[in-house]
PDB file of C-alpha atoms in Angstrom:
ATOM      1  CA  MET A 151       3.782   5.901  18.138  1.00 74.00           C
ATOM      2  CA  ASN A 152       4.711   9.081  16.328  1.00 86.00           C
ATOM      3  CA  PRO A 153       3.852   9.356  12.631  1.00 92.00           C
ATOM      4  CA  SER A 154       6.511   9.726   9.993  1.00 93.00           C
ATOM      5  CA  SER A 155       7.883  13.286  10.034  1.00 91.00           C
ATOM      6  CA  ASN A 156       8.107  13.906   6.307  1.00 92.00           C
ATOM      7  CA  PRO A 157       7.390  12.105   3.005  1.00 92.00           C
ATOM      8  CA  LEU A 158      10.946  10.702   2.617  1.00 93.00           C
ATOM      9  CA  ILE A 159      10.898   9.324   6.190  1.00 94.00           C
ATOM     10  CA  MET A 160       7.561   7.837   5.360  1.00 96.00           C
ATOM     11  CA  LEU A 161       9.047   5.842   2.507  1.00 95.00           C
ATOM     12  CA  VAL A 162      11.692   4.484   4.882  1.00 95.00           C
ATOM     13  CA  ASP A 163       9.060   3.730   7.523  1.00 95.00           C
ATOM     14  CA  ILE A 164       7.286   1.432   4.960  1.00 96.00           C
ATOM     15  CA  PHE A 165      10.144  -0.968   5.734  1.00 96.00           C
ATOM     16  CA  ARG A 166      11.102  -0.214   9.272  1.00 94.00           C
ATOM     17  CA  SER A 167       7.819   0.989  10.948  1.00 94.00           C
ATOM     18  CA  PRO A 168       4.673   0.565   8.870  1.00 96.00           C
ATOM     19  CA  SER A 169       2.404   1.797  11.604  1.00 94.00           C
ATOM     20  CA  ALA A 170       4.234   5.125  11.688  1.00 95.00           C
ATOM     21  CA  CYS A 171       3.958   5.267   7.966  1.00 96.00           C
ATOM     22  CA  PHE A 172       0.210   4.681   8.104  1.00 96.00           C
ATOM     23  CA  LEU A 173      -0.252   7.181  10.851  1.00 95.00           C
ATOM     24  CA  ALA A 174       1.387   9.791   8.729  1.00 95.00           C
ATOM     25  CA  LEU A 175      -0.712   8.867   5.761  1.00 94.00           C
ATOM     26  CA  TYR A 176      -3.820   9.072   7.853  1.00 92.00           C
ATOM     27  CA  GLN A 177      -2.925  12.733   8.535  1.00 92.00           C
ATOM     28  CA  ARG A 178      -1.625  13.574   5.203  1.00 92.00           C
ATOM     29  CA  GLY A 179      -3.230  11.464   2.449  1.00 88.00           C
ATOM     30  CA  ALA A 180      -1.494  13.397  -0.277  1.00 90.00           C
ATOM     31  CA  TRP A 181       1.771  11.821   0.712  1.00 93.00           C
ATOM     32  CA  GLY A 182       0.410   8.605  -0.783  1.00 90.00           C
ATOM     33  CA  TRP A 183       1.116   9.913  -4.291  1.00 93.00           C
ATOM     34  CA  GLN A 184       4.837   9.645  -3.682  1.00 94.00           C
ATOM     35  CA  PRO A 185       5.010   5.865  -3.473  1.00 96.00           C
ATOM     36  CA  TYR A 186       2.729   5.668  -6.477  1.00 97.00           C
ATOM     37  CA  ILE A 187       4.959   7.866  -8.536  1.00 97.00           C
ATOM     38  CA  PHE A 188       7.890   5.749  -7.613  1.00 97.00           C
ATOM     39  CA  LEU A 189       6.042   2.557  -8.633  1.00 97.00           C
ATOM     40  CA  VAL A 190       5.292   4.091 -11.967  1.00 97.00           C
ATOM     41  CA  LEU A 191       8.674   5.364 -12.744  1.00 97.00           C
ATOM     42  CA  SER A 192      10.537   2.279 -11.606  1.00 97.00           C
ATOM     43  CA  PRO A 193       9.525   0.082 -14.648  1.00 97.00           C
ATOM     44  CA  PHE A 194      11.044   2.623 -16.958  1.00 97.00           C
ATOM     45  CA  LEU A 195      14.336   2.391 -15.264  1.00 97.00           C
ATOM     46  CA  PHE A 196      14.476  -1.385 -14.976  1.00 97.00           C
ATOM     47  CA  TRP A 197      13.224  -2.318 -18.404  1.00 97.00           C
ATOM     48  CA  GLY A 198      15.321   0.396 -19.965  1.00 97.00           C
ATOM     49  CA  ALA A 199      18.467  -1.038 -18.287  1.00 96.00           C
ATOM     50  CA  TYR A 200      17.378  -4.618 -19.092  1.00 97.00           C
ATOM     51  CA  PHE A 201      17.040  -3.979 -22.888  1.00 96.00           C
ATOM     52  CA  ASP A 202      20.353  -2.056 -22.884  1.00 96.00           C
ATOM     53  CA  MET A 203      22.060  -5.214 -21.437  1.00 95.00           C
ATOM     54  CA  VAL A 204      20.321  -8.065 -23.218  1.00 96.00           C
ATOM     55  CA  ASP A 205      21.536  -9.518 -26.491  1.00 95.00           C
ATOM     56  CA  PHE A 206      18.431  -8.809 -28.462  1.00 94.00           C
ATOM     57  CA  GLU A 207      19.139 -11.256 -31.249  1.00 94.00           C
ATOM     58  CA  TRP A 208      19.418 -14.050 -28.647  1.00 95.00           C
ATOM     59  CA  LEU A 209      16.194 -12.899 -27.016  1.00 95.00           C
ATOM     60  CA  ARG A 210      14.294 -12.566 -30.267  1.00 94.00           C
ATOM     61  CA  GLN A 211      15.277 -16.064 -31.377  1.00 94.00           C
ATOM     62  CA  GLY A 212      14.141 -17.523 -27.991  1.00 94.00           C
ATOM     63  CA  LEU A 213      10.864 -15.740 -28.027  1.00 95.00           C
ATOM     64  CA  ALA A 214      10.173 -16.470 -31.691  1.00 94.00           C
ATOM     65  CA  ALA A 215      10.425 -20.189 -31.069  1.00 92.00           C
ATOM     66  CA  GLN A 216       7.852 -20.042 -28.293  1.00 94.00           C
ATOM     67  CA  LEU A 217       5.536 -17.440 -29.910  1.00 92.00           C
ATOM     68  CA  ALA A 218       5.316 -19.633 -33.032  1.00 91.00           C
ATOM     69  CA  GLU A 219       3.473 -22.129 -30.831  1.00 91.00           C
ATOM     70  CA  THR A 220       1.568 -19.836 -28.542  1.00 89.00           C
ATOM     71  CA  ASN A 221       0.731 -16.586 -30.566  1.00 86.00           C
ATOM     72  CA  PRO A 222       2.111 -16.416 -34.069  1.00 88.00           C
ATOM     73  CA  LYS A 223       0.614 -13.026 -34.589  1.00 84.00           C
ATOM     74  CA  GLN A 224       2.957 -11.467 -32.114  1.00 85.00           C
ATOM     75  CA  LEU A 225       6.040 -12.479 -34.074  1.00 86.00           C
ATOM     76  CA  GLU A 226       5.567  -9.269 -36.078  1.00 81.00           C
ATOM     77  CA  LEU A 227       6.079  -7.227 -32.775  1.00 80.00           C
ATOM     78  CA  LEU A 228       9.420  -8.705 -31.957  1.00 89.00           C
ATOM     79  CA  ASP A 229      11.596  -5.663 -31.952  1.00 91.00           C
ATOM     80  CA  ALA A 230      13.352  -4.078 -28.913  1.00 91.00           C
ATOM     81  CA  ASN A 231      11.357  -0.864 -28.644  1.00 94.00           C
ATOM     82  CA  THR A 232       7.986  -2.613 -28.903  1.00 93.00           C
ATOM     83  CA  LEU A 233       8.983  -5.262 -26.329  1.00 94.00           C
ATOM     84  CA  MET A 234      10.310  -2.589 -23.972  1.00 96.00           C
ATOM     85  CA  ALA A 235       7.220  -0.470 -24.302  1.00 96.00           C
ATOM     86  CA  SER A 236       4.895  -3.396 -23.750  1.00 94.00           C
ATOM     87  CA  GLU A 237       6.766  -4.468 -20.612  1.00 96.00           C
ATOM     88  CA  ILE A 238       6.723  -0.985 -19.182  1.00 97.00           C
ATOM     89  CA  ILE A 239       3.078  -0.446 -19.984  1.00 97.00           C
ATOM     90  CA  SER A 240       2.142  -3.911 -18.610  1.00 96.00           C
ATOM     91  CA  ASP A 241       3.939  -3.144 -15.264  1.00 97.00           C
ATOM     92  CA  ILE A 242       2.317   0.377 -14.882  1.00 97.00           C
ATOM     93  CA  ALA A 243      -1.098  -0.884 -15.728  1.00 97.00           C
ATOM     94  CA  GLY A 244      -0.808  -3.898 -13.550  1.00 97.00           C
ATOM     95  CA  ARG A 245       0.398  -1.883 -10.541  1.00 97.00           C
ATOM     96  CA  THR A 246      -2.172   0.762 -10.996  1.00 98.00           C
ATOM     97  CA  LEU A 247      -5.047  -1.707 -11.404  1.00 98.00           C
ATOM     98  CA  THR A 248      -3.803  -3.585  -8.341  1.00 98.00           C
ATOM     99  CA  ILE A 249      -3.789  -0.391  -6.261  1.00 98.00           C
ATOM    100  CA  LEU A 250      -7.272   0.573  -7.522  1.00 98.00           C
ATOM    101  CA  MET A 251      -8.662  -2.812  -6.779  1.00 98.00           C
ATOM    102  CA  LEU A 252      -7.079  -2.993  -3.292  1.00 98.00           C
ATOM    103  CA  ALA A 253      -8.471   0.619  -2.554  1.00 97.00           C
ATOM    104  CA  PHE A 254     -11.942  -0.543  -3.598  1.00 97.00           C
ATOM    105  CA  TRP A 255     -11.665  -3.690  -1.480  1.00 98.00           C
ATOM    106  CA  PHE A 256     -10.402  -1.979   1.687  1.00 98.00           C
ATOM    107  CA  ASN A 257     -13.035   0.811   1.246  1.00 97.00           C
ATOM    108  CA  LEU A 258     -15.712  -1.779   1.054  1.00 97.00           C
ATOM    109  CA  ALA A 259     -14.459  -4.224   3.707  1.00 97.00           C
ATOM    110  CA  THR A 260     -13.963  -1.533   6.238  1.00 96.00           C
ATOM    111  CA  LYS A 261     -17.526  -0.126   6.046  1.00 95.00           C
ATOM    112  CA  PRO A 262     -18.489  -1.625   9.334  1.00 95.00           C
ATOM    113  CA  SER A 263     -15.719   0.301  11.146  1.00 95.00           C
ATOM    114  CA  GLN A 264     -16.388   3.340  13.189  1.00 94.00           C
ATOM    115  CA  HIS A 265     -13.520   5.045  11.418  1.00 93.00           C
ATOM    116  CA  GLN A 266     -14.331   5.682   7.821  1.00 92.00           C
ATOM    117  CA  HIS A 267     -11.846   6.646   5.134  1.00 94.00           C
ATOM    118  CA  GLY A 268     -12.555   7.653   1.576  1.00 93.00           C
ATOM    119  CA  PHE A 269     -11.551   5.737  -1.524  1.00 96.00           C
ATOM    120  CA  TRP A 270      -8.579   7.909  -2.293  1.00 95.00           C
ATOM    121  CA  LYS A 271      -7.249   7.540   1.234  1.00 95.00           C
ATOM    122  CA  TRP A 272      -7.231   3.848   0.690  1.00 97.00           C
ATOM    123  CA  PHE A 273      -5.688   4.345  -2.743  1.00 97.00           C
ATOM    124  CA  ALA A 274      -2.830   6.057  -0.877  1.00 96.00           C
ATOM    125  CA  ALA A 275      -2.588   3.176   1.553  1.00 97.00           C
ATOM    126  CA  SER A 276      -2.660   0.675  -1.302  1.00 97.00           C
ATOM    127  CA  ALA A 277       0.221   2.436  -2.936  1.00 97.00           C
ATOM    128  CA  VAL A 278       2.189   2.046   0.196  1.00 97.00           C
ATOM    129  CA  ILE A 279       1.181  -1.602   0.462  1.00 98.00           C
ATOM    130  CA  THR A 280       2.584  -2.353  -2.943  1.00 98.00           C
ATOM    131  CA  PHE A 281       5.614  -0.134  -2.606  1.00 98.00           C
ATOM    132  CA  PRO A 282       8.062  -3.019  -1.864  1.00 97.00           C
ATOM    133  CA  ALA A 283       7.752  -3.874  -5.557  1.00 97.00           C
ATOM    134  CA  ILE A 284      10.511  -1.291  -5.857  1.00 97.00           C
ATOM    135  CA  ILE A 285      12.827  -3.741  -4.037  1.00 96.00           C
ATOM    136  CA  GLY A 286      11.864  -6.406  -6.533  1.00 96.00           C
ATOM    137  CA  ASP A 287      12.709  -4.049  -9.432  1.00 97.00           C
ATOM    138  CA  LEU A 288      16.136  -3.433  -7.882  1.00 97.00           C
ATOM    139  CA  ALA A 289      16.696  -7.135  -7.346  1.00 97.00           C
ATOM    140  CA  SER A 290      15.690  -7.760 -10.929  1.00 97.00           C
ATOM    141  CA  TYR A 291      18.193  -5.225 -12.197  1.00 97.00           C
ATOM    142  CA  VAL A 292      21.039  -6.670 -10.073  1.00 97.00           C
ATOM    143  CA  SER A 293      20.134 -10.227 -11.240  1.00 96.00           C
ATOM    144  CA  ALA A 294      20.081  -9.246 -14.906  1.00 96.00           C
ATOM    145  CA  LEU A 295      23.450  -7.346 -14.399  1.00 95.00           C
ATOM    146  CA  LEU A 296      25.094 -10.448 -12.927  1.00 95.00           C
ATOM    147  CA  LYS A 297      23.868 -12.477 -15.738  1.00 94.00           C
ATOM    148  CA  HIS A 298      25.058  -9.976 -18.349  1.00 91.00           C
ATOM    149  CA  GLY A 299      21.552  -9.677 -19.517  1.00 91.00           C
ATOM    150  CA  GLN A 300      21.198 -13.373 -20.477  1.00 94.00           C
ATOM    151  CA  VAL A 301      17.796 -13.906 -19.084  1.00 95.00           C
ATOM    152  CA  MET A 302      14.589 -14.134 -21.024  1.00 96.00           C
ATOM    153  CA  VAL A 303      12.186 -11.298 -20.719  1.00 96.00           C
ATOM    154  CA  TYR A 304       9.358 -13.322 -19.125  1.00 95.00           C
ATOM    155  CA  ALA A 305      11.844 -14.488 -16.418  1.00 95.00           C
ATOM    156  CA  ALA A 306      13.584 -11.195 -15.801  1.00 96.00           C
ATOM    157  CA  ASP A 307      11.137  -9.626 -13.282  1.00 96.00           C
ATOM    158  CA  LEU A 308      11.922 -10.971  -9.775  1.00 96.00           C
ATOM    159  CA  ASN A 309       8.727  -9.438  -8.472  1.00 96.00           C
ATOM    160  CA  SER A 310       6.989 -12.434  -9.860  1.00 96.00           C
ATOM    161  CA  LEU A 311       7.002 -16.146  -9.204  1.00 97.00           C
ATOM    162  CA  ASN A 312       8.191 -16.709 -12.697  1.00 97.00           C
ATOM    163  CA  GLY A 313      11.375 -14.806 -11.956  1.00 95.00           C
ATOM    164  CA  LEU A 314      12.335 -17.938 -10.016  1.00 95.00           C
ATOM    165  CA  LEU A 315      10.505 -20.647 -11.986  1.00 96.00           C
ATOM    166  CA  LYS A 316      11.340 -19.297 -15.373  1.00 95.00           C
ATOM    167  CA  LEU A 317       8.422 -21.107 -17.037  1.00 96.00           C
ATOM    168  CA  PRO A 318       8.464 -20.580 -20.873  1.00 95.00           C
ATOM    169  CA  LEU A 319       5.543 -19.010 -22.662  1.00 94.00           C
ATOM    170  CA  THR A 320       4.498 -22.399 -23.884  1.00 93.00           C
ATOM    171  CA  ASN A 321       3.775 -23.511 -20.287  1.00 95.00           C
ATOM    172  CA  GLU A 322       0.075 -23.183 -19.284  1.00 93.00           C
ATOM    173  CA  TRP A 323       1.161 -21.860 -15.847  1.00 96.00           C
ATOM    174  CA  SER A 324       3.392 -19.186 -17.291  1.00 96.00           C
ATOM    175  CA  GLN A 325       0.908 -16.340 -17.061  1.00 95.00           C
ATOM    176  CA  PHE A 326      -0.106 -17.296 -13.504  1.00 97.00           C
ATOM    177  CA  ALA A 327       3.463 -17.445 -12.374  1.00 97.00           C
ATOM    178  CA  SER A 328       4.293 -14.173 -14.058  1.00 96.00           C
ATOM    179  CA  SER A 329       1.434 -12.503 -12.210  1.00 96.00           C
ATOM    180  CA  PHE A 330       1.909 -14.115  -8.780  1.00 97.00           C
ATOM    181  CA  PRO A 331       3.933 -11.746  -6.637  1.00 97.00           C
ATOM    182  CA  LEU A 332       6.850 -13.152  -4.722  1.00 96.00           C
ATOM    183  CA  LEU A 333       6.359 -10.358  -2.173  1.00 97.00           C
ATOM    184  CA  LEU A 334       2.848 -11.326  -1.429  1.00 97.00           C
ATOM    185  CA  PRO A 335       3.411 -12.022   2.308  1.00 97.00           C
ATOM    186  CA  TRP A 336       4.882  -8.552   2.559  1.00 98.00           C
ATOM    187  CA  TYR A 337       1.892  -6.934   0.867  1.00 98.00           C
ATOM    188  CA  ILE A 338      -0.377  -8.841   3.205  1.00 98.00           C
ATOM    189  CA  ALA A 339       1.553  -7.716   6.207  1.00 98.00           C
ATOM    190  CA  LEU A 340       1.443  -4.094   5.143  1.00 98.00           C
ATOM    191  CA  GLY A 341      -2.225  -4.360   4.424  1.00 98.00           C
ATOM    192  CA  TYR A 342      -2.727  -5.812   7.904  1.00 98.00           C
ATOM    193  CA  ALA A 343      -0.764  -2.853   9.367  1.00 97.00           C
ATOM    194  CA  ALA A 344      -3.029  -0.382   7.425  1.00 97.00           C
ATOM    195  CA  VAL A 345      -6.304  -1.913   8.603  1.00 97.00           C
ATOM    196  CA  GLY A 346      -4.975  -2.328  12.116  1.00 96.00           C
ATOM    197  CA  THR A 347      -3.787   1.305  12.218  1.00 96.00           C
ATOM    198  CA  TRP A 348      -6.799   2.915  10.602  1.00 96.00           C
ATOM    199  CA  THR A 349      -9.648   0.811  12.221  1.00 96.00           C
ATOM    200  CA  GLU A 350     -10.543  -0.625  15.515  1.00 96.00           C
ATOM    201  CA  PHE A 351     -10.756  -4.133  14.063  1.00 96.00           C
ATOM    202  CA  GLU A 352      -9.174  -7.002  15.944  1.00 96.00           C
ATOM    203  CA  ARG A 353      -6.027  -8.573  14.590  1.00 96.00           C
ATOM    204  CA  GLY A 354      -7.664 -11.650  13.113  1.00 97.00           C
ATOM    205  CA  GLN A 355     -10.286  -9.580  11.273  1.00 97.00           C
ATOM    206  CA  ALA A 356      -7.545  -7.191  10.028  1.00 97.00           C
ATOM    207  CA  LEU A 357      -5.546 -10.079   8.812  1.00 97.00           C
ATOM    208  CA  VAL A 358      -8.459 -11.646   6.949  1.00 97.00           C
ATOM    209  CA  ILE A 359      -9.333  -8.327   5.268  1.00 97.00           C
ATOM    210  CA  SER A 360      -5.724  -7.901   4.178  1.00 98.00           C
ATOM    211  CA  ALA A 361      -5.201 -11.441   2.841  1.00 98.00           C
ATOM    212  CA  LEU A 362      -8.609 -12.256   1.371  1.00 97.00           C
ATOM    213  CA  PRO A 363      -8.402 -10.434  -1.964  1.00 97.00           C
ATOM    214  CA  TRP A 364      -4.983 -11.815  -2.787  1.00 98.00           C
ATOM    215  CA  LEU A 365      -5.723 -15.417  -1.832  1.00 97.00           C
ATOM    216  CA  ALA A 366      -9.164 -15.477  -3.415  1.00 97.00           C
ATOM    217  CA  TYR A 367      -7.915 -14.067  -6.709  1.00 97.00           C
ATOM    218  CA  TYR A 368      -4.927 -16.437  -7.157  1.00 97.00           C
ATOM    219  CA  LEU A 369      -6.916 -19.415  -5.768  1.00 97.00           C
ATOM    220  CA  ILE A 370      -9.670 -18.872  -8.389  1.00 97.00           C
ATOM    221  CA  TRP A 371      -7.091 -18.472 -11.146  1.00 97.00           C
ATOM    222  CA  ALA A 372      -5.254 -21.626 -10.098  1.00 97.00           C
ATOM    223  CA  LEU A 373      -8.473 -23.691  -9.942  1.00 96.00           C
ATOM    224  CA  TYR A 374      -9.386 -22.360 -13.325  1.00 95.00           C
ATOM    225  CA  ASN A 375      -6.071 -23.567 -14.702  1.00 94.00           C
ATOM    226  CA  LEU A 376      -6.530 -26.930 -13.159  1.00 95.00           C
ATOM    227  CA  ILE A 377     -10.110 -27.479 -14.292  1.00 93.00           C
ATOM    228  CA  PHE A 378     -10.008 -25.965 -17.716  1.00 87.00           C
TER     229      PHE A 378
END
């Protein structure tokens, strides 16, 4: 298989030929910054568009009723600019932390491999693995547009399970659902492709390495919610 011929083709190959994408990334690790930049810029576009569409008075009243129960101190922060900034910062920080943690995990989990790659090479791979979140941002925008902005901020992001469940802030599973990625199977599949392309590991081992951090994290969180 031939690697992607240029950075733009590499982005397309994330969806049509992940192995070609990771072959290109193996040769040119700096190309990994491109998907990361897209992942960082996308929240600005989506949340900017969302707050342009939404009836903020309707949104403020809905959030105020819930925050009065869950976190009254945040009632003072209910203005459009503050909410938009918090959502953008939350998305960027969450995506960056996810990529960093995945890079750390892949770097650690592939130590037994004969083919060693540095942390930043795995950072580039992890940016590619999470790149489908761009599709989620686009779907979120289309959904908000079709609903004329009449969707609560905690349910607007279709990258998360709560984009479907729409659990209110008063629900104890709201944070879990807002964090759980709907595209998780896709992320695992791309991680599997990365490990399979960059190491000599067998398919089963590559799949375990790809799936384990995600499943362990959300399983522990779910058990914590159930027990405590």
